[in-house]
Amino acid sequence: MEMSYAIGRYEQAAELLPARWQQAARRVPDFRKAQAEEFRLRAMTLVTTEGELFVSDELPRQSVTQSDLEQLCDTVTGYSRYAASESMGKGYLVGRGGFRVGLCGTVVLRDGVGVNLRDISSASVRISRQAAGLCRDMTQLLPEGESFQSTLIAAPPGAGKTTLLREMVAALSNGSEERAPLRVGIVDERGELAGMYRGVPQLDVGFHTDVLDSCPKTLGIPMLMRSANPQVIAVDEITTAEDLTAMAAAANCGVALLATIHALDEEELRRKPLYPVLAASQVFRRLITISVEAGQRRYQVRPL
């Protein structure tokens, strides 16, 4: 990833911040901007590869105010929070550029379901970036001359599962000289994969990709089957047996699956309570694990 691109995405994300914090964020050194993964608005810090650091030593460290948080929400929603109440009830917003804003506060419940959020107490702005060309450089992830096999990506938080998933989706959707493009459907439950903003993906997921945004996997997978005739369905973060049941139903109809799951490695994956269900479903044929060594990501591909 080029440093200029990494810095540019940082500066785009900083434009969502309250005005006084934008100024502080712009004064951060370029090398730190390139490392940054999140802004966290409670004591105004940056999450980087070196840990969580204060954005500024000039401003009081506990000076993120209720007004700052309200201004953030107004900026992200275009001063139309009512229109975004459904996603706020789930604890997040997605701003222009595909930046996901996580929110904490008082949940407004209706019939036991979160329908909005008030009295915002803290927020995080994820600085999403793409690793364009990742799959071109890793032919083992998308071998030429064979049909795509259902693939599971396992890695710990922060290792780059969603980034890799997005790049694989784009590569499958766009095709290449050796491989025809495939119709890909995404169920983007948390708004992180495509970064939809007013119906438009803010992150590159390919030319032949359909997206269901803010939709549970168990609902979205059969919806895509009925509406979009996908050849591949991609989802981020398998967490329940019901997710796997929906995927197995799609696989039985000839659709390939591409998904991620939290696990340090294959050994930890096999210890997860969900693993017996995953193994019994026989959906996934390949496993990709990601490890980080000396700041570099390492990818391993093996049969599952």
mmCIF file of C-alpha atoms in Angstrom:
data_model
loop_
_atom_site.group_PDB
_atom_site.id
_atom_site.type_symbol
_atom_site.label_atom_id
_atom_site.label_comp_id
_atom_site.label_asym_id
_atom_site.label_seq_id
_atom_site.Cartn_x
_atom_site.Cartn_y
_atom_site.Cartn_z
ATOM 1 C CA MET A 1 0.000 0.000 0.000
ATOM 2 C CA GLU A 2 1.443 3.346 -1.037
ATOM 3 C CA MET A 3 2.128 5.762 1.804
ATOM 4 C CA SER A 4 0.423 8.606 -0.072
ATOM 5 C CA TYR A 5 -2.778 6.545 -0.349
ATOM 6 C CA ALA A 6 -2.650 5.575 3.349
ATOM 7 C CA ILE A 7 -2.202 9.227 4.346
ATOM 8 C CA GLY A 8 -4.969 10.333 1.980
ATOM 9 C CA ARG A 9 -7.473 7.941 3.553
ATOM 10 C CA TYR A 10 -6.453 9.197 7.011
ATOM 11 C CA GLU A 11 -7.112 12.772 5.960
ATOM 12 C CA GLN A 12 -10.475 11.842 4.436
ATOM 13 C CA ALA A 13 -11.503 10.187 7.693
ATOM 14 C CA ALA A 14 -10.288 13.210 9.672
ATOM 15 C CA GLU A 15 -12.766 15.396 7.747
ATOM 16 C CA LEU A 16 -15.568 13.670 9.669
ATOM 17 C CA LEU A 17 -14.168 14.846 13.014
ATOM 18 C CA PRO A 18 -15.370 17.929 14.911
ATOM 19 C CA ALA A 19 -13.576 21.046 13.633
ATOM 20 C CA ARG A 20 -11.146 21.506 16.529
ATOM 21 C CA TRP A 21 -10.087 17.862 16.389
ATOM 22 C CA GLN A 22 -9.586 18.027 12.623
ATOM 23 C CA GLN A 23 -6.890 20.624 13.214
ATOM 24 C CA ALA A 24 -5.157 18.439 15.797
ATOM 25 C CA ALA A 25 -5.416 15.366 13.541
ATOM 26 C CA ARG A 26 -3.789 17.214 10.624
ATOM 27 C CA ARG A 27 -0.737 18.021 12.759
ATOM 28 C CA VAL A 28 0.050 14.331 13.303
ATOM 29 C CA PRO A 29 3.302 13.295 11.512
ATOM 30 C CA ASP A 30 2.827 11.611 8.134
ATOM 31 C CA PHE A 31 4.340 8.305 9.229
ATOM 32 C CA ARG A 32 1.787 8.160 12.049
ATOM 33 C CA LYS A 33 -1.061 9.021 9.676
ATOM 34 C CA ALA A 34 -0.056 6.075 7.496
ATOM 35 C CA GLN A 35 -0.085 3.748 10.532
ATOM 36 C CA ALA A 36 -3.408 4.930 11.938
ATOM 37 C CA GLU A 37 -6.307 2.479 11.961
ATOM 38 C CA GLU A 38 -8.942 4.336 14.023
ATOM 39 C CA PHE A 39 -9.765 7.621 15.685
ATOM 40 C CA ARG A 40 -11.338 7.030 19.090
ATOM 41 C CA LEU A 41 -13.389 9.858 20.530
ATOM 42 C CA ARG A 42 -13.489 9.550 24.280
ATOM 43 C CA ALA A 43 -10.021 10.923 25.058
ATOM 44 C CA MET A 44 -9.283 11.575 21.339
ATOM 45 C CA THR A 45 -6.720 8.950 20.504
ATOM 46 C CA LEU A 46 -5.368 7.168 17.445
ATOM 47 C CA VAL A 47 -5.231 3.392 17.255
ATOM 48 C CA THR A 48 -2.026 2.517 15.382
ATOM 49 C CA THR A 49 0.156 -0.520 14.811
ATOM 50 C CA GLU A 50 2.146 0.694 17.842
ATOM 51 C CA GLY A 51 -0.875 0.933 20.154
ATOM 52 C CA GLU A 52 -3.305 3.695 21.160
ATOM 53 C CA LEU A 53 -1.784 7.178 21.166
ATOM 54 C CA PHE A 54 -3.119 10.635 22.020
ATOM 55 C CA VAL A 55 -3.790 12.793 18.949
ATOM 56 C CA SER A 56 -2.528 15.954 20.634
ATOM 57 C CA ASP A 57 -0.498 16.901 23.666
ATOM 58 C CA GLU A 58 -1.701 20.495 23.332
ATOM 59 C CA LEU A 59 -5.373 19.902 24.190
ATOM 60 C CA PRO A 60 -6.658 18.438 27.481
ATOM 61 C CA ARG A 61 -6.705 14.658 27.251
ATOM 62 C CA GLN A 62 -10.246 14.285 28.547
ATOM 63 C CA SER A 63 -11.732 17.082 26.469
ATOM 64 C CA VAL A 64 -13.960 15.165 24.027
ATOM 65 C CA THR A 65 -17.351 16.654 24.826
ATOM 66 C CA GLN A 66 -20.963 15.739 24.213
ATOM 67 C CA SER A 67 -21.033 18.581 21.695
ATOM 68 C CA ASP A 68 -18.090 17.008 19.815
ATOM 69 C CA LEU A 69 -19.919 13.696 19.567
ATOM 70 C CA GLU A 70 -23.142 15.331 18.439
ATOM 71 C CA GLN A 71 -21.220 17.240 15.764
ATOM 72 C CA LEU A 72 -19.601 14.006 14.566
ATOM 73 C CA CYS A 73 -23.003 12.323 14.153
ATOM 74 C CA ASP A 74 -24.409 15.354 12.342
ATOM 75 C CA THR A 75 -21.465 15.452 9.930
ATOM 76 C CA VAL A 76 -21.630 11.735 9.148
ATOM 77 C CA THR A 77 -25.400 11.719 8.609
ATOM 78 C CA GLY A 78 -25.554 15.026 6.746
ATOM 79 C CA TYR A 79 -27.649 16.478 9.586
ATOM 80 C CA SER A 80 -30.277 13.790 9.029
ATOM 81 C CA ARG A 81 -29.893 11.480 11.990
ATOM 82 C CA TYR A 82 -33.521 10.422 11.802
ATOM 83 C CA ALA A 83 -32.832 8.807 8.419
ATOM 84 C CA ALA A 84 -29.909 6.922 9.981
ATOM 85 C CA SER A 85 -31.719 5.872 13.174
ATOM 86 C CA GLU A 86 -31.874 2.206 12.153
ATOM 87 C CA SER A 87 -28.109 1.821 11.838
ATOM 88 C CA MET A 88 -27.576 3.998 14.935
ATOM 89 C CA GLY A 89 -29.762 1.521 16.801
ATOM 90 C CA LYS A 90 -27.232 -1.134 15.803
ATOM 91 C CA GLY A 91 -24.374 1.002 17.106
ATOM 92 C CA TYR A 92 -22.795 2.411 13.973
ATOM 93 C CA LEU A 93 -22.977 4.830 11.054
ATOM 94 C CA VAL A 94 -21.225 4.804 7.672
ATOM 95 C CA GLY A 95 -19.980 8.131 6.326
ATOM 96 C CA ARG A 96 -19.002 9.334 2.881
ATOM 97 C CA GLY A 97 -15.886 7.472 1.790
ATOM 98 C CA GLY A 98 -17.021 4.245 3.467
ATOM 99 C CA PHE A 99 -15.694 5.132 6.923
ATOM 100 C CA ARG A 100 -17.530 3.183 9.616
ATOM 101 C CA VAL A 101 -18.261 5.077 12.822
ATOM 102 C CA GLY A 102 -18.919 2.930 15.886
ATOM 103 C CA LEU A 103 -21.075 4.524 18.590
ATOM 104 C CA CYS A 104 -21.751 3.979 22.283
ATOM 105 C CA GLY A 105 -24.490 5.642 24.297
ATOM 106 C CA THR A 106 -27.986 4.965 25.600
ATOM 107 C CA VAL A 107 -29.839 2.462 23.439
ATOM 108 C CA VAL A 108 -33.463 3.261 22.619
ATOM 109 C CA LEU A 109 -35.401 -0.022 22.724
ATOM 110 C CA ARG A 110 -38.658 -0.981 21.079
ATOM 111 C CA ASP A 111 -40.005 -4.495 21.706
ATOM 112 C CA GLY A 112 -36.558 -5.501 22.915
ATOM 113 C CA VAL A 113 -34.808 -4.295 19.741
ATOM 114 C CA GLY A 114 -32.446 -1.309 19.512
ATOM 115 C CA VAL A 115 -34.040 1.291 17.234
ATOM 116 C CA ASN A 116 -31.862 4.317 17.956
ATOM 117 C CA LEU A 117 -29.090 5.673 20.150
ATOM 118 C CA ARG A 118 -29.126 8.828 22.284
ATOM 119 C CA ASP A 119 -26.764 10.539 24.719
ATOM 120 C CA ILE A 120 -23.731 9.436 22.698
ATOM 121 C CA SER A 121 -20.854 8.769 25.097
ATOM 122 C CA SER A 122 -17.998 7.701 22.786
ATOM 123 C CA ALA A 123 -17.256 6.946 19.146
ATOM 124 C CA SER A 124 -14.641 5.381 16.916
ATOM 125 C CA VAL A 125 -13.915 6.194 13.277
ATOM 126 C CA ARG A 126 -12.425 3.234 11.401
ATOM 127 C CA ILE A 127 -9.886 4.371 8.775
ATOM 128 C CA SER A 128 -10.662 1.747 6.147
ATOM 129 C CA ARG A 129 -8.134 1.201 3.371
ATOM 130 C CA GLN A 130 -7.880 -1.108 0.412
ATOM 131 C CA ALA A 131 -4.917 -3.241 -0.549
ATOM 132 C CA ALA A 132 -5.373 -3.005 -4.321
ATOM 133 C CA GLY A 133 -3.608 -5.769 -6.228
ATOM 134 C CA LEU A 134 -3.284 -8.013 -3.177
ATOM 135 C CA CYS A 135 -4.877 -10.987 -4.948
ATOM 136 C CA ARG A 136 -2.907 -10.386 -8.156
ATOM 137 C CA ASP A 137 0.233 -10.797 -6.093
ATOM 138 C CA MET A 138 -1.073 -13.918 -4.343
ATOM 139 C CA THR A 139 -2.089 -16.383 -7.019
ATOM 140 C CA GLN A 140 -2.455 -19.114 -4.392
ATOM 141 C CA LEU A 141 -5.575 -17.328 -3.122
ATOM 142 C CA LEU A 142 -7.269 -17.336 -6.534
ATOM 143 C CA PRO A 143 -5.584 -20.072 -8.613
ATOM 144 C CA GLU A 144 -6.132 -19.773 -12.343
ATOM 145 C CA GLY A 145 -7.715 -22.523 -14.388
ATOM 146 C CA GLU A 146 -10.127 -23.812 -11.764
ATOM 147 C CA SER A 147 -13.514 -22.878 -10.393
ATOM 148 C CA PHE A 148 -13.616 -20.914 -7.166
ATOM 149 C CA GLN A 149 -13.939 -23.149 -4.100
ATOM 150 C CA SER A 150 -15.800 -21.978 -1.005
ATOM 151 C CA THR A 151 -13.189 -20.349 1.215
ATOM 152 C CA LEU A 152 -13.028 -19.385 4.884
ATOM 153 C CA ILE A 153 -10.618 -16.679 6.116
ATOM 154 C CA ALA A 154 -9.562 -17.055 9.772
ATOM 155 C CA ALA A 155 -7.479 -14.519 11.667
ATOM 156 C CA PRO A 156 -7.442 -12.548 14.950
ATOM 157 C CA PRO A 157 -8.938 -9.037 15.184
ATOM 158 C CA GLY A 158 -6.932 -6.417 13.307
ATOM 159 C CA ALA A 159 -5.046 -8.878 11.110
ATOM 160 C CA GLY A 160 -6.790 -7.826 7.904
ATOM 161 C CA LYS A 161 -9.607 -10.364 7.388
ATOM 162 C CA THR A 162 -12.101 -7.855 6.027
ATOM 163 C CA THR A 163 -9.494 -6.212 3.775
ATOM 164 C CA LEU A 164 -8.546 -9.569 2.255
ATOM 165 C CA LEU A 165 -12.209 -10.552 1.900
ATOM 166 C CA ARG A 166 -12.971 -7.307 0.048
ATOM 167 C CA GLU A 167 -10.018 -7.732 -2.313
ATOM 168 C CA MET A 168 -10.999 -11.332 -3.097
ATOM 169 C CA VAL A 169 -14.576 -10.215 -3.795
ATOM 170 C CA ALA A 170 -13.329 -7.523 -6.208
ATOM 171 C CA ALA A 171 -10.971 -9.957 -7.953
ATOM 172 C CA LEU A 172 -13.723 -12.563 -8.433
ATOM 173 C CA SER A 173 -16.214 -9.926 -9.561
ATOM 174 C CA ASN A 174 -13.885 -8.201 -12.034
ATOM 175 C CA GLY A 175 -12.324 -11.356 -13.446
ATOM 176 C CA SER A 176 -9.093 -11.405 -15.432
ATOM 177 C CA GLU A 177 -7.741 -12.452 -18.819
ATOM 178 C CA GLU A 178 -7.695 -16.051 -17.596
ATOM 179 C CA ARG A 179 -10.906 -16.057 -15.535
ATOM 180 C CA ALA A 180 -14.382 -14.848 -16.428
ATOM 181 C CA PRO A 181 -15.980 -12.435 -13.937
ATOM 182 C CA LEU A 182 -18.431 -13.947 -11.470
ATOM 183 C CA ARG A 183 -21.662 -12.556 -10.062
ATOM 184 C CA VAL A 184 -20.937 -11.884 -6.398
ATOM 185 C CA GLY A 185 -23.492 -11.047 -3.716
ATOM 186 C CA ILE A 186 -22.438 -9.416 -0.436
ATOM 187 C CA VAL A 187 -24.429 -9.474 2.797
ATOM 188 C CA ASP A 188 -22.778 -6.526 4.543
ATOM 189 C CA GLU A 189 -24.288 -6.853 8.011
ATOM 190 C CA ARG A 190 -22.012 -4.308 9.729
ATOM 191 C CA GLY A 191 -21.423 -1.950 6.810
ATOM 192 C CA GLU A 192 -17.657 -2.555 6.721
ATOM 193 C CA LEU A 193 -17.200 -4.577 3.563
ATOM 194 C CA ALA A 194 -18.622 -2.314 0.852
ATOM 195 C CA GLY A 195 -19.012 0.876 2.916
ATOM 196 C CA MET A 196 -22.368 1.767 1.361
ATOM 197 C CA TYR A 197 -23.248 5.468 1.456
ATOM 198 C CA ARG A 198 -26.647 6.439 0.063
ATOM 199 C CA GLY A 199 -26.778 3.298 -2.049
ATOM 200 C CA VAL A 200 -23.268 3.591 -3.508
ATOM 201 C CA PRO A 201 -20.306 1.367 -2.442
ATOM 202 C CA GLN A 202 -17.522 3.638 -1.213
ATOM 203 C CA LEU A 203 -15.002 0.795 -1.372
ATOM 204 C CA ASP A 204 -14.168 -1.228 -4.482
ATOM 205 C CA VAL A 205 -16.044 -4.538 -4.455
ATOM 206 C CA GLY A 206 -15.991 -5.136 -8.216
ATOM 207 C CA PHE A 207 -18.196 -4.409 -11.205
ATOM 208 C CA HIS A 208 -20.411 -7.498 -10.942
ATOM 209 C CA THR A 209 -21.254 -7.296 -7.238
ATOM 210 C CA ASP A 210 -24.651 -6.786 -5.578
ATOM 211 C CA VAL A 211 -24.778 -5.586 -1.968
ATOM 212 C CA LEU A 212 -27.382 -6.023 0.768
ATOM 213 C CA ASP A 213 -26.410 -3.465 3.396
ATOM 214 C CA SER A 214 -27.102 -3.611 7.169
ATOM 215 C CA CYS A 215 -28.787 -6.979 6.744
ATOM 216 C CA PRO A 216 -28.427 -10.083 8.964
ATOM 217 C CA LYS A 217 -26.791 -12.997 7.167
ATOM 218 C CA THR A 218 -29.675 -15.361 7.862
ATOM 219 C CA LEU A 219 -32.048 -12.956 6.114
ATOM 220 C CA GLY A 220 -29.713 -11.655 3.435
ATOM 221 C CA ILE A 221 -28.385 -14.927 2.016
ATOM 222 C CA PRO A 222 -31.814 -16.256 0.917
ATOM 223 C CA MET A 223 -32.755 -12.759 -0.279
ATOM 224 C CA LEU A 224 -29.723 -12.691 -2.580
ATOM 225 C CA MET A 225 -30.581 -16.168 -3.835
ATOM 226 C CA ARG A 226 -34.030 -14.960 -4.838
ATOM 227 C CA SER A 227 -33.113 -11.523 -6.184
ATOM 228 C CA ALA A 228 -29.591 -11.543 -7.637
ATOM 229 C CA ASN A 229 -28.762 -15.091 -8.853
ATOM 230 C CA PRO A 230 -25.229 -14.948 -7.397
ATOM 231 C CA GLN A 231 -22.453 -17.391 -8.206
ATOM 232 C CA VAL A 232 -20.565 -16.425 -5.031
ATOM 233 C CA ILE A 233 -21.917 -15.012 -1.747
ATOM 234 C CA ALA A 234 -19.540 -13.186 0.610
ATOM 235 C CA VAL A 235 -20.137 -12.408 4.287
ATOM 236 C CA ASP A 236 -17.977 -10.992 7.075
ATOM 237 C CA GLU A 237 -17.649 -12.649 10.497
ATOM 238 C CA ILE A 238 -19.544 -15.890 10.970
ATOM 239 C CA THR A 239 -20.803 -15.923 14.565
ATOM 240 C CA THR A 240 -23.783 -18.289 14.821
ATOM 241 C CA ALA A 241 -24.936 -21.727 13.735
ATOM 242 C CA GLU A 242 -27.826 -20.015 11.952
ATOM 243 C CA ASP A 243 -25.292 -18.207 9.719
ATOM 244 C CA LEU A 244 -23.864 -21.560 8.690
ATOM 245 C CA THR A 245 -27.312 -23.039 8.083
ATOM 246 C CA ALA A 246 -28.107 -20.239 5.634
ATOM 247 C CA MET A 247 -24.739 -20.730 3.905
ATOM 248 C CA ALA A 248 -25.272 -24.479 3.626
ATOM 249 C CA ALA A 249 -28.642 -23.878 1.951
ATOM 250 C CA ALA A 250 -26.939 -21.610 -0.606
ATOM 251 C CA ALA A 251 -24.138 -24.125 -1.165
ATOM 252 C CA ASN A 252 -26.737 -26.835 -1.841
ATOM 253 C CA CYS A 253 -28.018 -24.609 -4.669
ATOM 254 C CA GLY A 254 -24.567 -24.469 -6.262
ATOM 255 C CA VAL A 255 -23.389 -21.131 -4.855
ATOM 256 C CA ALA A 256 -19.804 -20.763 -3.608
ATOM 257 C CA LEU A 257 -19.254 -19.032 -0.226
ATOM 258 C CA LEU A 258 -16.539 -16.642 0.927
ATOM 259 C CA ALA A 259 -16.510 -15.708 4.618
ATOM 260 C CA THR A 260 -14.393 -14.685 7.596
ATOM 261 C CA ILE A 261 -14.272 -15.884 11.192
ATOM 262 C CA HIS A 262 -12.323 -14.823 14.290
ATOM 263 C CA ALA A 263 -9.565 -17.342 15.116
ATOM 264 C CA LEU A 264 -5.851 -17.031 15.781
ATOM 265 C CA ASP A 265 -5.067 -20.050 13.594
ATOM 266 C CA GLU A 266 -6.497 -23.391 12.477
ATOM 267 C CA GLU A 267 -5.873 -24.953 15.890
ATOM 268 C CA GLU A 268 -7.955 -22.283 17.655
ATOM 269 C CA LEU A 269 -10.626 -22.541 14.949
ATOM 270 C CA ARG A 270 -11.029 -26.244 15.695
ATOM 271 C CA ARG A 271 -11.498 -25.472 19.408
ATOM 272 C CA LYS A 272 -14.370 -23.067 18.796
ATOM 273 C CA PRO A 273 -17.851 -24.275 19.872
ATOM 274 C CA LEU A 274 -19.064 -23.391 16.367
ATOM 275 C CA TYR A 275 -16.515 -25.643 14.647
ATOM 276 C CA PRO A 276 -18.499 -28.926 14.820
ATOM 277 C CA VAL A 277 -21.379 -27.175 13.035
ATOM 278 C CA LEU A 278 -18.964 -25.679 10.510
ATOM 279 C CA ALA A 279 -17.353 -29.072 9.850
ATOM 280 C CA ALA A 280 -20.698 -30.870 9.588
ATOM 281 C CA SER A 281 -22.012 -28.340 7.058
ATOM 282 C CA GLN A 282 -19.143 -29.200 4.662
ATOM 283 C CA VAL A 283 -19.536 -25.800 3.028
ATOM 284 C CA PHE A 284 -15.906 -24.630 2.988
ATOM 285 C CA ARG A 285 -13.163 -26.375 1.026
ATOM 286 C CA ARG A 286 -10.242 -24.052 1.712
ATOM 287 C CA LEU A 287 -8.939 -22.167 4.726
ATOM 288 C CA ILE A 288 -6.821 -19.018 4.596
ATOM 289 C CA THR A 289 -5.089 -17.964 7.822
ATOM 290 C CA ILE A 290 -3.385 -14.610 8.380
ATOM 291 C CA SER A 291 -0.549 -13.956 10.797
ATOM 292 C CA VAL A 292 1.427 -10.771 11.381
ATOM 293 C CA GLU A 293 5.206 -11.088 11.718
ATOM 294 C CA ALA A 294 7.492 -8.071 12.064
ATOM 295 C CA GLY A 295 4.694 -5.845 10.811
ATOM 296 C CA GLN A 296 4.155 -7.972 7.684
ATOM 297 C CA ARG A 297 1.063 -10.106 7.021
ATOM 298 C CA ARG A 298 1.636 -13.741 6.121
ATOM 299 C CA TYR A 299 -1.027 -15.789 4.341
ATOM 300 C CA GLN A 300 -1.352 -19.575 4.363
ATOM 301 C CA VAL A 301 -3.819 -21.519 2.227
ATOM 302 C CA ARG A 302 -4.754 -25.142 2.939
ATOM 303 C CA PRO A 303 -7.618 -27.575 2.392
ATOM 304 C CA LEU A 304 -10.298 -27.559 5.086
#
